[in-house]
Coordinates of C-alpha atoms in Angstrom, one line a residue:
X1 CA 92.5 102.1 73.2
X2 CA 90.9 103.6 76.0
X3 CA 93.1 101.6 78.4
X4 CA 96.1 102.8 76.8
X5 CA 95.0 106.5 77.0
X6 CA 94.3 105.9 81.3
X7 CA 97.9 104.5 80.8
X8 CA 99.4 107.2 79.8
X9 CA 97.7 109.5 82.0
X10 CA 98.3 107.4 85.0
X11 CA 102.2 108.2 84.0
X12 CA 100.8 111.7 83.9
X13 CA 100.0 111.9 87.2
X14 CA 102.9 110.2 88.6
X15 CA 105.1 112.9 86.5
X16 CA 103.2 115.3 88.8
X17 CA 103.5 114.3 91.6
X18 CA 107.2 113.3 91.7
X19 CA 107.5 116.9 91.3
X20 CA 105.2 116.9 94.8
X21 CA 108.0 115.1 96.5
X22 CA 110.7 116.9 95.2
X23 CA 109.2 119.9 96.6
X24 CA 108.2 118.2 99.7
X25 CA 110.7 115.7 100.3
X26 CA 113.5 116.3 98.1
X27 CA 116.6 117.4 100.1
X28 CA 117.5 114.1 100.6
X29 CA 118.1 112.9 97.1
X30 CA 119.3 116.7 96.7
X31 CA 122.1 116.1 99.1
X32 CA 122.6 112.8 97.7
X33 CA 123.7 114.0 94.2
X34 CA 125.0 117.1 95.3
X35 CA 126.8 115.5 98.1
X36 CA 128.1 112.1 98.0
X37 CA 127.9 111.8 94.1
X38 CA 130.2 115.5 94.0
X39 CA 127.9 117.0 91.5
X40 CA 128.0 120.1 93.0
X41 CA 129.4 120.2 96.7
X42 CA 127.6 122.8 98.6
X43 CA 126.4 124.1 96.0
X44 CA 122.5 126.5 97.1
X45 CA 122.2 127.5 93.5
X46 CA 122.1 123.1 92.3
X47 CA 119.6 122.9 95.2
X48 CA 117.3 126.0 94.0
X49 CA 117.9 124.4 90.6
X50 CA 116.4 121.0 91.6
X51 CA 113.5 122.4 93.4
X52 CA 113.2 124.3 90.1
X53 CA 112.8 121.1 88.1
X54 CA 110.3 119.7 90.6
X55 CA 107.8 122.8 89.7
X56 CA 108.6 121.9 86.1
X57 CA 107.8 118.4 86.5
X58 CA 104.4 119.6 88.4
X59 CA 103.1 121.8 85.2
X60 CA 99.8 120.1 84.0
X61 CA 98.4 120.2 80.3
X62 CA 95.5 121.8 81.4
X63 CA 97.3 124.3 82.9
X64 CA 95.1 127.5 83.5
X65 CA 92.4 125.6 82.0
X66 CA 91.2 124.5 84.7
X67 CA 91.5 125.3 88.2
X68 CA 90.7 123.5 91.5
X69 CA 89.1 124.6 94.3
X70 CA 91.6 124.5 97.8
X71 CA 90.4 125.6 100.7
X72 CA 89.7 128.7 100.7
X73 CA 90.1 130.1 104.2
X74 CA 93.2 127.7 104.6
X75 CA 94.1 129.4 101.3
X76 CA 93.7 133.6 102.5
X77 CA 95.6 132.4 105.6
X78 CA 98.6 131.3 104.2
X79 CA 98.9 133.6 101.1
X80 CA 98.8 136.3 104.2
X81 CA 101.5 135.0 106.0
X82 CA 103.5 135.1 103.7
X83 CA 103.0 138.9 102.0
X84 CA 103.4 139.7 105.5
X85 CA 106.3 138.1 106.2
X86 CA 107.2 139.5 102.5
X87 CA 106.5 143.3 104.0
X88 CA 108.1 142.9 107.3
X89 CA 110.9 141.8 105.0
X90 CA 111.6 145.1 103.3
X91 CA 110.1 147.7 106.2
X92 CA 109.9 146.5 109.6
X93 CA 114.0 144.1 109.5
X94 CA 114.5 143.0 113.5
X95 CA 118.1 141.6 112.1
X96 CA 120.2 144.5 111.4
X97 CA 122.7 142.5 109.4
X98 CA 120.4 140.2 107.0
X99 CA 121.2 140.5 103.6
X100 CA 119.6 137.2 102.5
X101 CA 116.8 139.6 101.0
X102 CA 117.3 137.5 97.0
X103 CA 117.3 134.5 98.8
X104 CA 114.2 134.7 100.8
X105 CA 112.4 136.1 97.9
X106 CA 113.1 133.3 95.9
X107 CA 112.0 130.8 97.9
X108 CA 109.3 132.6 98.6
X109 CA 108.4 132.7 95.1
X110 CA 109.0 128.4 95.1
X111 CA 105.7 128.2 97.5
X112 CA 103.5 130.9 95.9
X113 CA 104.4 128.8 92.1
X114 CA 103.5 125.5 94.2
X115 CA 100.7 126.4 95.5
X116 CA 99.6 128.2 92.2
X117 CA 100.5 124.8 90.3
X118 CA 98.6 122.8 93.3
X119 CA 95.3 124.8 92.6
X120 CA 95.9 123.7 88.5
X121 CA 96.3 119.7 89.6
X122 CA 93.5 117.7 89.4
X123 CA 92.3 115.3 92.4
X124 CA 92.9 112.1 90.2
X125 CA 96.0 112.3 91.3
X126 CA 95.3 110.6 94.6
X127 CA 94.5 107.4 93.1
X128 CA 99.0 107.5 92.6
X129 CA 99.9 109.1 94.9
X130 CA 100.7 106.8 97.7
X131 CA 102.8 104.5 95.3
X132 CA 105.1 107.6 94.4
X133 CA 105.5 108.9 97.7
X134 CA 106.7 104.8 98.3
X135 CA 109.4 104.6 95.6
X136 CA 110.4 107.9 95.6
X137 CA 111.5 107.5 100.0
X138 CA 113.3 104.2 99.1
X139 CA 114.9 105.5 96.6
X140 CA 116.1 108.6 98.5
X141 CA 116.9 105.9 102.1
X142 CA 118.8 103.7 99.2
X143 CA 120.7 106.9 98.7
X144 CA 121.5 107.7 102.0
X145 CA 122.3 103.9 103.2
X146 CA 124.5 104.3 100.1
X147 CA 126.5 107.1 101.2
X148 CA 127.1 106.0 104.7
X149 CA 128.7 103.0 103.7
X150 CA 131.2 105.0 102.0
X151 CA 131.8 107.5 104.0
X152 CA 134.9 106.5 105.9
X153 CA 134.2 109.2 108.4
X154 CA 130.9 108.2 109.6
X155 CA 130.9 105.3 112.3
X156 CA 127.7 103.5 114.3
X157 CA 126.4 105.7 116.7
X158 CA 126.5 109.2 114.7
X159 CA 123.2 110.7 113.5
X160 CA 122.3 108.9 110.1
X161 CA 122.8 112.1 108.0
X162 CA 124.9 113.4 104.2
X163 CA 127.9 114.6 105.4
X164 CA 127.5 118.6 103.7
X165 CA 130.4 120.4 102.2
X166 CA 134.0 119.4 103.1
X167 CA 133.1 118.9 106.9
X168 CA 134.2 115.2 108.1
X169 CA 132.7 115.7 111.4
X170 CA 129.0 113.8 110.2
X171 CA 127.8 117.4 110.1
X172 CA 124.5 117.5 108.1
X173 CA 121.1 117.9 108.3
X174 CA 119.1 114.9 109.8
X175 CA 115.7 116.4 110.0
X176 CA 115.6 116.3 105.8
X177 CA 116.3 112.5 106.5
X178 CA 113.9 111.7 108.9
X179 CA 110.8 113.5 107.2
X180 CA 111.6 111.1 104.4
X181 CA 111.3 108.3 106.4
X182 CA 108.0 109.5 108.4
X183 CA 106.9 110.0 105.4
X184 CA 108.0 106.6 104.3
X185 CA 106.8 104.9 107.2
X186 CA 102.8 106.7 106.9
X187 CA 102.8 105.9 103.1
X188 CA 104.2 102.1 103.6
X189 CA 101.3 101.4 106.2
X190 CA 98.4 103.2 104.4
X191 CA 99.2 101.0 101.4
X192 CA 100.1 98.0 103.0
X193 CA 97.1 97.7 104.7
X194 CA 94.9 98.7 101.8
X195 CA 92.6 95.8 100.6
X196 CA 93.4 96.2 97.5
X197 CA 97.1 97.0 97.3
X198 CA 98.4 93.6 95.3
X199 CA 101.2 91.0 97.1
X200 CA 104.0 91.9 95.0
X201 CA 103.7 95.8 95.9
X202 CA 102.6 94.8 99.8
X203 CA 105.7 93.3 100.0
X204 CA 107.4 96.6 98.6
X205 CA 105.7 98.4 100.9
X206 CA 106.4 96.4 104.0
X207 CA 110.3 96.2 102.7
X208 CA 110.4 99.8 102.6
X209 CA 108.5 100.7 105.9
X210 CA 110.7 98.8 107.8
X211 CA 113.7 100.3 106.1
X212 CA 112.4 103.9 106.4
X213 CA 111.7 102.8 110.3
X214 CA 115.4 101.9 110.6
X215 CA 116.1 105.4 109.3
X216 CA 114.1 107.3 111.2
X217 CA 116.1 105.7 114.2
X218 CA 119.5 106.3 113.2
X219 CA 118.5 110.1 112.7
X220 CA 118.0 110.3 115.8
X221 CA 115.6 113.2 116.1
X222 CA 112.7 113.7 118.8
X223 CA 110.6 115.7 116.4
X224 CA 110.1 112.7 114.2
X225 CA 110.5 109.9 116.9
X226 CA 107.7 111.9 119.2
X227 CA 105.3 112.7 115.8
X228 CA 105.5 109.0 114.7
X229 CA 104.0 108.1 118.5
X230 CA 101.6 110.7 118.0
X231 CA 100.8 109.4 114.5
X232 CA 100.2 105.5 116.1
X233 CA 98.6 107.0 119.1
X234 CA 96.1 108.5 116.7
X235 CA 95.5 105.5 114.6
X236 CA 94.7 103.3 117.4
X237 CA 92.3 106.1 118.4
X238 CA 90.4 106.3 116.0
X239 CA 91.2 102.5 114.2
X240 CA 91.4 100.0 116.8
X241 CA 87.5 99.4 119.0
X242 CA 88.3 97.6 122.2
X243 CA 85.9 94.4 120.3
X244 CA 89.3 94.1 118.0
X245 CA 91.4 94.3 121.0
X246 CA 89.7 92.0 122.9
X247 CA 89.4 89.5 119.5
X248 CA 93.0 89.9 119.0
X249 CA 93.6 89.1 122.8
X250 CA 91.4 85.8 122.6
X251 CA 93.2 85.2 119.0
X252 CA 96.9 85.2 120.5
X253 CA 96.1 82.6 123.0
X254 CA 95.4 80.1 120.5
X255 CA 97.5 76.9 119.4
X256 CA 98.7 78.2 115.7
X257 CA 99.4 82.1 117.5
X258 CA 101.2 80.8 120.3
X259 CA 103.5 78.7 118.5
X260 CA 104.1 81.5 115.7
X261 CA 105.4 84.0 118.9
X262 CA 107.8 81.1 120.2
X263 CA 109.2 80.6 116.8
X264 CA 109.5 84.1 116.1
X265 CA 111.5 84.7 119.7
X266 CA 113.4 82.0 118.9
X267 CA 114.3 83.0 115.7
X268 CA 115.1 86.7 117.1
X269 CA 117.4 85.3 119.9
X270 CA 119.0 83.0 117.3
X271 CA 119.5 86.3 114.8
X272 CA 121.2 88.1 118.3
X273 CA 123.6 85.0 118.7
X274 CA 124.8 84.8 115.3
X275 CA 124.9 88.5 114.7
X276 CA 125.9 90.0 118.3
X277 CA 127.0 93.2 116.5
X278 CA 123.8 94.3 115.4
X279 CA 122.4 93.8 119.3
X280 CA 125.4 95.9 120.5
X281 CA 124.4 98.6 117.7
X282 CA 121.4 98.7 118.6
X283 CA 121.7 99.3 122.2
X284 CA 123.8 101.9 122.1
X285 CA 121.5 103.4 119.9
X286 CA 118.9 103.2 122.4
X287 CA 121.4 104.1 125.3
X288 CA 122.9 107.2 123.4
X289 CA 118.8 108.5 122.8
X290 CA 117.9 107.7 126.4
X291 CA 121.0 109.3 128.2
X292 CA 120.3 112.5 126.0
X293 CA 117.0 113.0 126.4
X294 CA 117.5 112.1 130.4
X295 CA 120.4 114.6 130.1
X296 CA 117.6 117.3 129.1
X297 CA 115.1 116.1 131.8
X298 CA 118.3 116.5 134.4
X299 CA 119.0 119.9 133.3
X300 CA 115.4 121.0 133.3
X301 CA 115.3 120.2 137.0
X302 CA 118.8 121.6 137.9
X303 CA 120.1 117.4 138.8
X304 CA 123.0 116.2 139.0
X305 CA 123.8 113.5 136.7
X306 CA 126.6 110.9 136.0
X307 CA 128.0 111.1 139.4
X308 CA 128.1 113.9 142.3
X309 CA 130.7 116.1 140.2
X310 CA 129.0 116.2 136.9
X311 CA 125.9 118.8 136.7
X312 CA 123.6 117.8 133.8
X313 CA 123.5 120.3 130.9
X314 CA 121.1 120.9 128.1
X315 CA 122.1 120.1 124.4
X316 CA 122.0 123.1 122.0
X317 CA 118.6 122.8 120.0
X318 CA 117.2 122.6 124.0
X319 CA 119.3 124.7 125.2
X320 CA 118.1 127.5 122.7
X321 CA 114.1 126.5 123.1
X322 CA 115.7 127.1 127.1
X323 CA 116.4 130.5 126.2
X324 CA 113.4 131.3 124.2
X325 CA 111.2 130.3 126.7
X326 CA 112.7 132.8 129.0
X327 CA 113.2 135.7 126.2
X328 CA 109.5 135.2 125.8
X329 CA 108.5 135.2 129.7
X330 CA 110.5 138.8 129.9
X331 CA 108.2 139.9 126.9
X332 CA 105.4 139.0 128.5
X333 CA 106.2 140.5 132.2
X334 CA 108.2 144.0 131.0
X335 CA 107.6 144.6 127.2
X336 CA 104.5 142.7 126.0
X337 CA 103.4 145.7 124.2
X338 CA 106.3 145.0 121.9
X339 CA 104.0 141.8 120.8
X340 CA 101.2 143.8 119.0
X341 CA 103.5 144.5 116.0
X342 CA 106.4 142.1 117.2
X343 CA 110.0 142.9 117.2
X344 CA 110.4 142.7 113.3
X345 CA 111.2 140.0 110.8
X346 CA 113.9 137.3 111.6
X347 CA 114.8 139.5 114.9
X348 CA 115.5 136.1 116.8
X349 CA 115.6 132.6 116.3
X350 CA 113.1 130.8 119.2
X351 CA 113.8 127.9 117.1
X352 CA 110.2 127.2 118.5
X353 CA 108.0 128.5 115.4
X354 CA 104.6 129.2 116.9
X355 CA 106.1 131.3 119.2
X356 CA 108.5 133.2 116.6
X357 CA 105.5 133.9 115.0
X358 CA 104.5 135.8 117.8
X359 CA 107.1 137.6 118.9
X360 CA 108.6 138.3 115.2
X361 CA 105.4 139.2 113.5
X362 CA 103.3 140.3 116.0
X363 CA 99.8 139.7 116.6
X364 CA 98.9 139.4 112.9
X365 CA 101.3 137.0 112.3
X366 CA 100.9 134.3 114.9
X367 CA 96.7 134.6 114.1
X368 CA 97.9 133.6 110.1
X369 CA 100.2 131.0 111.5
X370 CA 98.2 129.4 113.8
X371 CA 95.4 129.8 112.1
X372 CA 96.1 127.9 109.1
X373 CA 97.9 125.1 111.5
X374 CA 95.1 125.2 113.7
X375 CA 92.5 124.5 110.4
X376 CA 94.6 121.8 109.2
X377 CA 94.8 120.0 112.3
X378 CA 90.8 121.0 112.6
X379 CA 90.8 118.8 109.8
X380 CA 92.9 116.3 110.3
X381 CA 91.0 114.7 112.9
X382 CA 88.4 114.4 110.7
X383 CA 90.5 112.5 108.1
X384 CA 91.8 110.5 110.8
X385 CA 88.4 109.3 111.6
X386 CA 86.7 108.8 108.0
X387 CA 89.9 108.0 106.1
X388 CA 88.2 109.1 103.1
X389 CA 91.0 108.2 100.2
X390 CA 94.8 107.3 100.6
X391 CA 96.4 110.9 99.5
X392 CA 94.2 112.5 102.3
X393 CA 94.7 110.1 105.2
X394 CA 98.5 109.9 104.4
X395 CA 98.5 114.1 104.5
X396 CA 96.8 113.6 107.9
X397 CA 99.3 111.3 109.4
X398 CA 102.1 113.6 107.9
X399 CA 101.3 116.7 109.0
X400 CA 101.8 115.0 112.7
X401 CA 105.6 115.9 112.2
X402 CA 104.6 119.2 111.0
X403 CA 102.5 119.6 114.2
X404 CA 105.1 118.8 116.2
X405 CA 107.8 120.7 114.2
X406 CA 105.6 123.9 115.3
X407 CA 107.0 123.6 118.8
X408 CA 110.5 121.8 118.1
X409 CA 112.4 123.2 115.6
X410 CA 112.6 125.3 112.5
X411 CA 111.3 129.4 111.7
X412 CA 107.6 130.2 110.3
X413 CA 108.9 131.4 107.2
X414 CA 110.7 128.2 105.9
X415 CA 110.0 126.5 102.4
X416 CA 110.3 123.1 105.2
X417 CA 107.0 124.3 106.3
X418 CA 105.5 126.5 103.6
X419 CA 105.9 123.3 101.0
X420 CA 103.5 120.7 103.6
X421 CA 101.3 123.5 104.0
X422 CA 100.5 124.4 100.8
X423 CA 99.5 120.5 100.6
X424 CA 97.0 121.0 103.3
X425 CA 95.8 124.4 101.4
X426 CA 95.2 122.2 98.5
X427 CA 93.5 119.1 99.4
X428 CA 92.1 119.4 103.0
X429 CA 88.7 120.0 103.9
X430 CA 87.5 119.5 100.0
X431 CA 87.8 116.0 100.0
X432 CA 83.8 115.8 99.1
X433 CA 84.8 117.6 95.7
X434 CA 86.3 114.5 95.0
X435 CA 85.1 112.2 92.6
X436 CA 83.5 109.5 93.6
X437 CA 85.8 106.6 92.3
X438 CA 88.3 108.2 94.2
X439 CA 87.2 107.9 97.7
X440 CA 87.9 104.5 99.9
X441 CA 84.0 104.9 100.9
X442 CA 82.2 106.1 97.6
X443 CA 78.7 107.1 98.3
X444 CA 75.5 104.7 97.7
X445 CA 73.9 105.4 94.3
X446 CA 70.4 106.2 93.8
X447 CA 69.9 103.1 91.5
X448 CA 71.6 101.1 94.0
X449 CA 69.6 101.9 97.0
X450 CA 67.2 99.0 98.3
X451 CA 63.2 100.1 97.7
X452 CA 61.0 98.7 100.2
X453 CA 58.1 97.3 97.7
X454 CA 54.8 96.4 99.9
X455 CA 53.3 93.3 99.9
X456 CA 50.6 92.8 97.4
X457 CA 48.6 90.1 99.5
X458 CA 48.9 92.9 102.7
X459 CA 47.4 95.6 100.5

């Protein structure tokens, strides 16, 4: 019986937090059924409504029962933020034309309800979490491998994105689809790894890692490209002693290792031969990234590039970080007053959000901001080093897209940030409120703790 009721409450928790990833993560699948299955092209109010059902699915039985403790300067922080934001909203507008006030207010609303439902969830959750956030990214890359191949419009080399509306141009938004891979990719190695993660589901996890690497490629974005480095540069930090580099060196030049590498190149040139279109794809992937971001680095330095009569130019998303690096130099040299209160809410988009923060909300604003981003990543390192339990090491490796987000794309006030943050709010920094049998390094017992007993025949 009592197996049964653990059961049912494992199902419980996954109910819960699939309503996490629809929150989190769930644009993708959003786009997919709104999108490419036409349930409701374009459609805001079917996304609000989805998002909707993902607070829904979040609602626990014990629901003000019994609270949780978050982290309660984390906590203050962002709650802050966001009435501010709320009051620059209504009395100090730097956009003379928004009208978006509904709009903002309900999402607004969305993160104040998840992080109130967040506080209500218990920590047991953890012990599923990683194997929802797993099914619920291949399901969503399924979705979007799905609608690529049907999409007549959308040929090799184009961003790997949902085509939105009636636009047959591969418009979209690939920064929804490469978050779910990142997040993908962090979860699938976390679990993979994990002694105790079972064959079958290692092999689930592996399968979908290297699918949701493969996606987060074809997006072709920096942001998650660059926090993915930053995620491996981190693991190796704080994973990898140079003894297991040097073991694995000595390891490699042994008979069985050296004849698994020449089989495996083998095999890979043999795959190339047979299959010459995927190498062709695959370089002009790589091409098409390089010459962009070299295009960039040209413009930067005022080069030349693709021949005498060509002058490199930047692309738009840094093109406009161009220009809000120089709106923000003239702030700072003729009007830097203007920055104690800021120039009001949503008077410009920097498209860089640290520094919107700043300029937008003042003084006050970029101390919430940062603040919260700057306790989370506080924290992070700490996870990163102790890996305490699953949930909070894969909330440590995700929030390296957030981090990186913060200076690459995206405004302070968007649910794309508000939703990970609350997440952080939540669980970091009270990962010793965690019970015991939930933790990858559960503390020594008192009764199991070895008692030096004297020797009788020394006494």
């Amino acid at each position: 019986m009592s197996g049964f009721i653990r059961f049912l409450q494992t199902l419980d928790y996954m109910r819960i937090v699939l309503g996490i990833c629809i929150l989190v993560d769930g644009y993708p699948l959003i786009f997919f059924f709104r999108e490419t299955l036409k349930l409701a092209p374009g459609s805001t109010a079917f996304t609000a409504a989805a998002l909707a059902g993902g607070l829904v699915l979040m609602v626990p039985f014990t629901l003000f029962r019994r609270l949780y403790r978050p982290n309660v300067t984390m906590f203050w922080m962002g709650v802050g933020f966001i009435l501010l934001s709320i009051f620059y909203m209504y009395v100090y507008m730097g956009d003379p034309g928004f009208k978006d006030y509904t709009k903002d207010m309900i999402y607004y609303a969305y993160v104040f309800i998840f992080l109130f439902l967040l506080i209500n969830i218990p920590n047991d959750i953890a012990r599923v979490f990683i194997p929802v956030v797993i099914l619920f990214t291949l399901v969503s890359n399924l979705g979007l491998v799905y609608s690529l191949a049907t999409n007549p419009t959308w040929v090799i080399g184009q961003r790997a994105t949902i085509t939105l509306g009636d636009s047959d141009d591969g418009s979209g938004n690939p920064h929804a689809f490469a978050r779910n891979a990142f997040m993908g990719v962090v979860a699938c190695v976390i679990w993979a790894l994990r002694p105790q993660t079972g064959l079958l589901f290692r092999l689930i996890s592996l399968f979908s890692g290297v699918l949701s690497l493969a996606i987060l490629i074809l997006t072709q974005t920096r942001s998650g490209i660059l926090a993915l480095l930053i995620a491996l540069a981190f693991f190796m930090f704080y994973n990898v002693r140079p003894a297991q580099v040097r073991m694995a060196v000595r390891g490699i030049f042994r008979p069985i290792p050296i004849i698994t590498i020449i089989l495996g190149i083998v095999g890979i040139v043999i795959f190339f031969q047979r299959f010459s279109d995927t190498y062709g794809i695959l370089y002009s992937y790589v091409l098409a990234f390089a010459e962009r971001n070299l295009e960039n680095i040209y413009a930067l330095l005022g080069l030349k590039a693709k021949g005498v009569a060509y002058k490199a130019t930047l692309d738009a998303s840094a093109a406009n970080r161009s220009v809000s690096a120089n709106f923000l130099s003239n702030v700072l040299v003729g009007h830097i007053y203007m920055l104690i209160l800021g120039f009001g809410y949503k008077y410009l988009y920097l498209d860089i959000p640290i520094v919107e923060a700043l300029t937008n909300l003042g003084v006050l604003g970029f101390v919430l901001f940062a603040g919260v981003n700057g306790m989370t990543f506080y924290h992070v390192q700490k996870i990163m080093r102790t890996n305490p339990n699953p949930m909070s090491t894969f909330l440590a490796y995700f929030y390296m897209l957030i981090f990186v987000m913060l200076f690459t794309n995206g405004r302070p006030y968007e649910i794309a940030f508000w939703f990970p943050l609350a997440l952080m709010i939540r669980f970091m920094g009270v990962e010793h409120l965690f019970p015991a049998y939930l933790s990858d390094h559960p503390p020594v017992k008192e009764s199991e703790q070895f008692v030096v007993v004297p020797n009788a025949q020394s006494a």
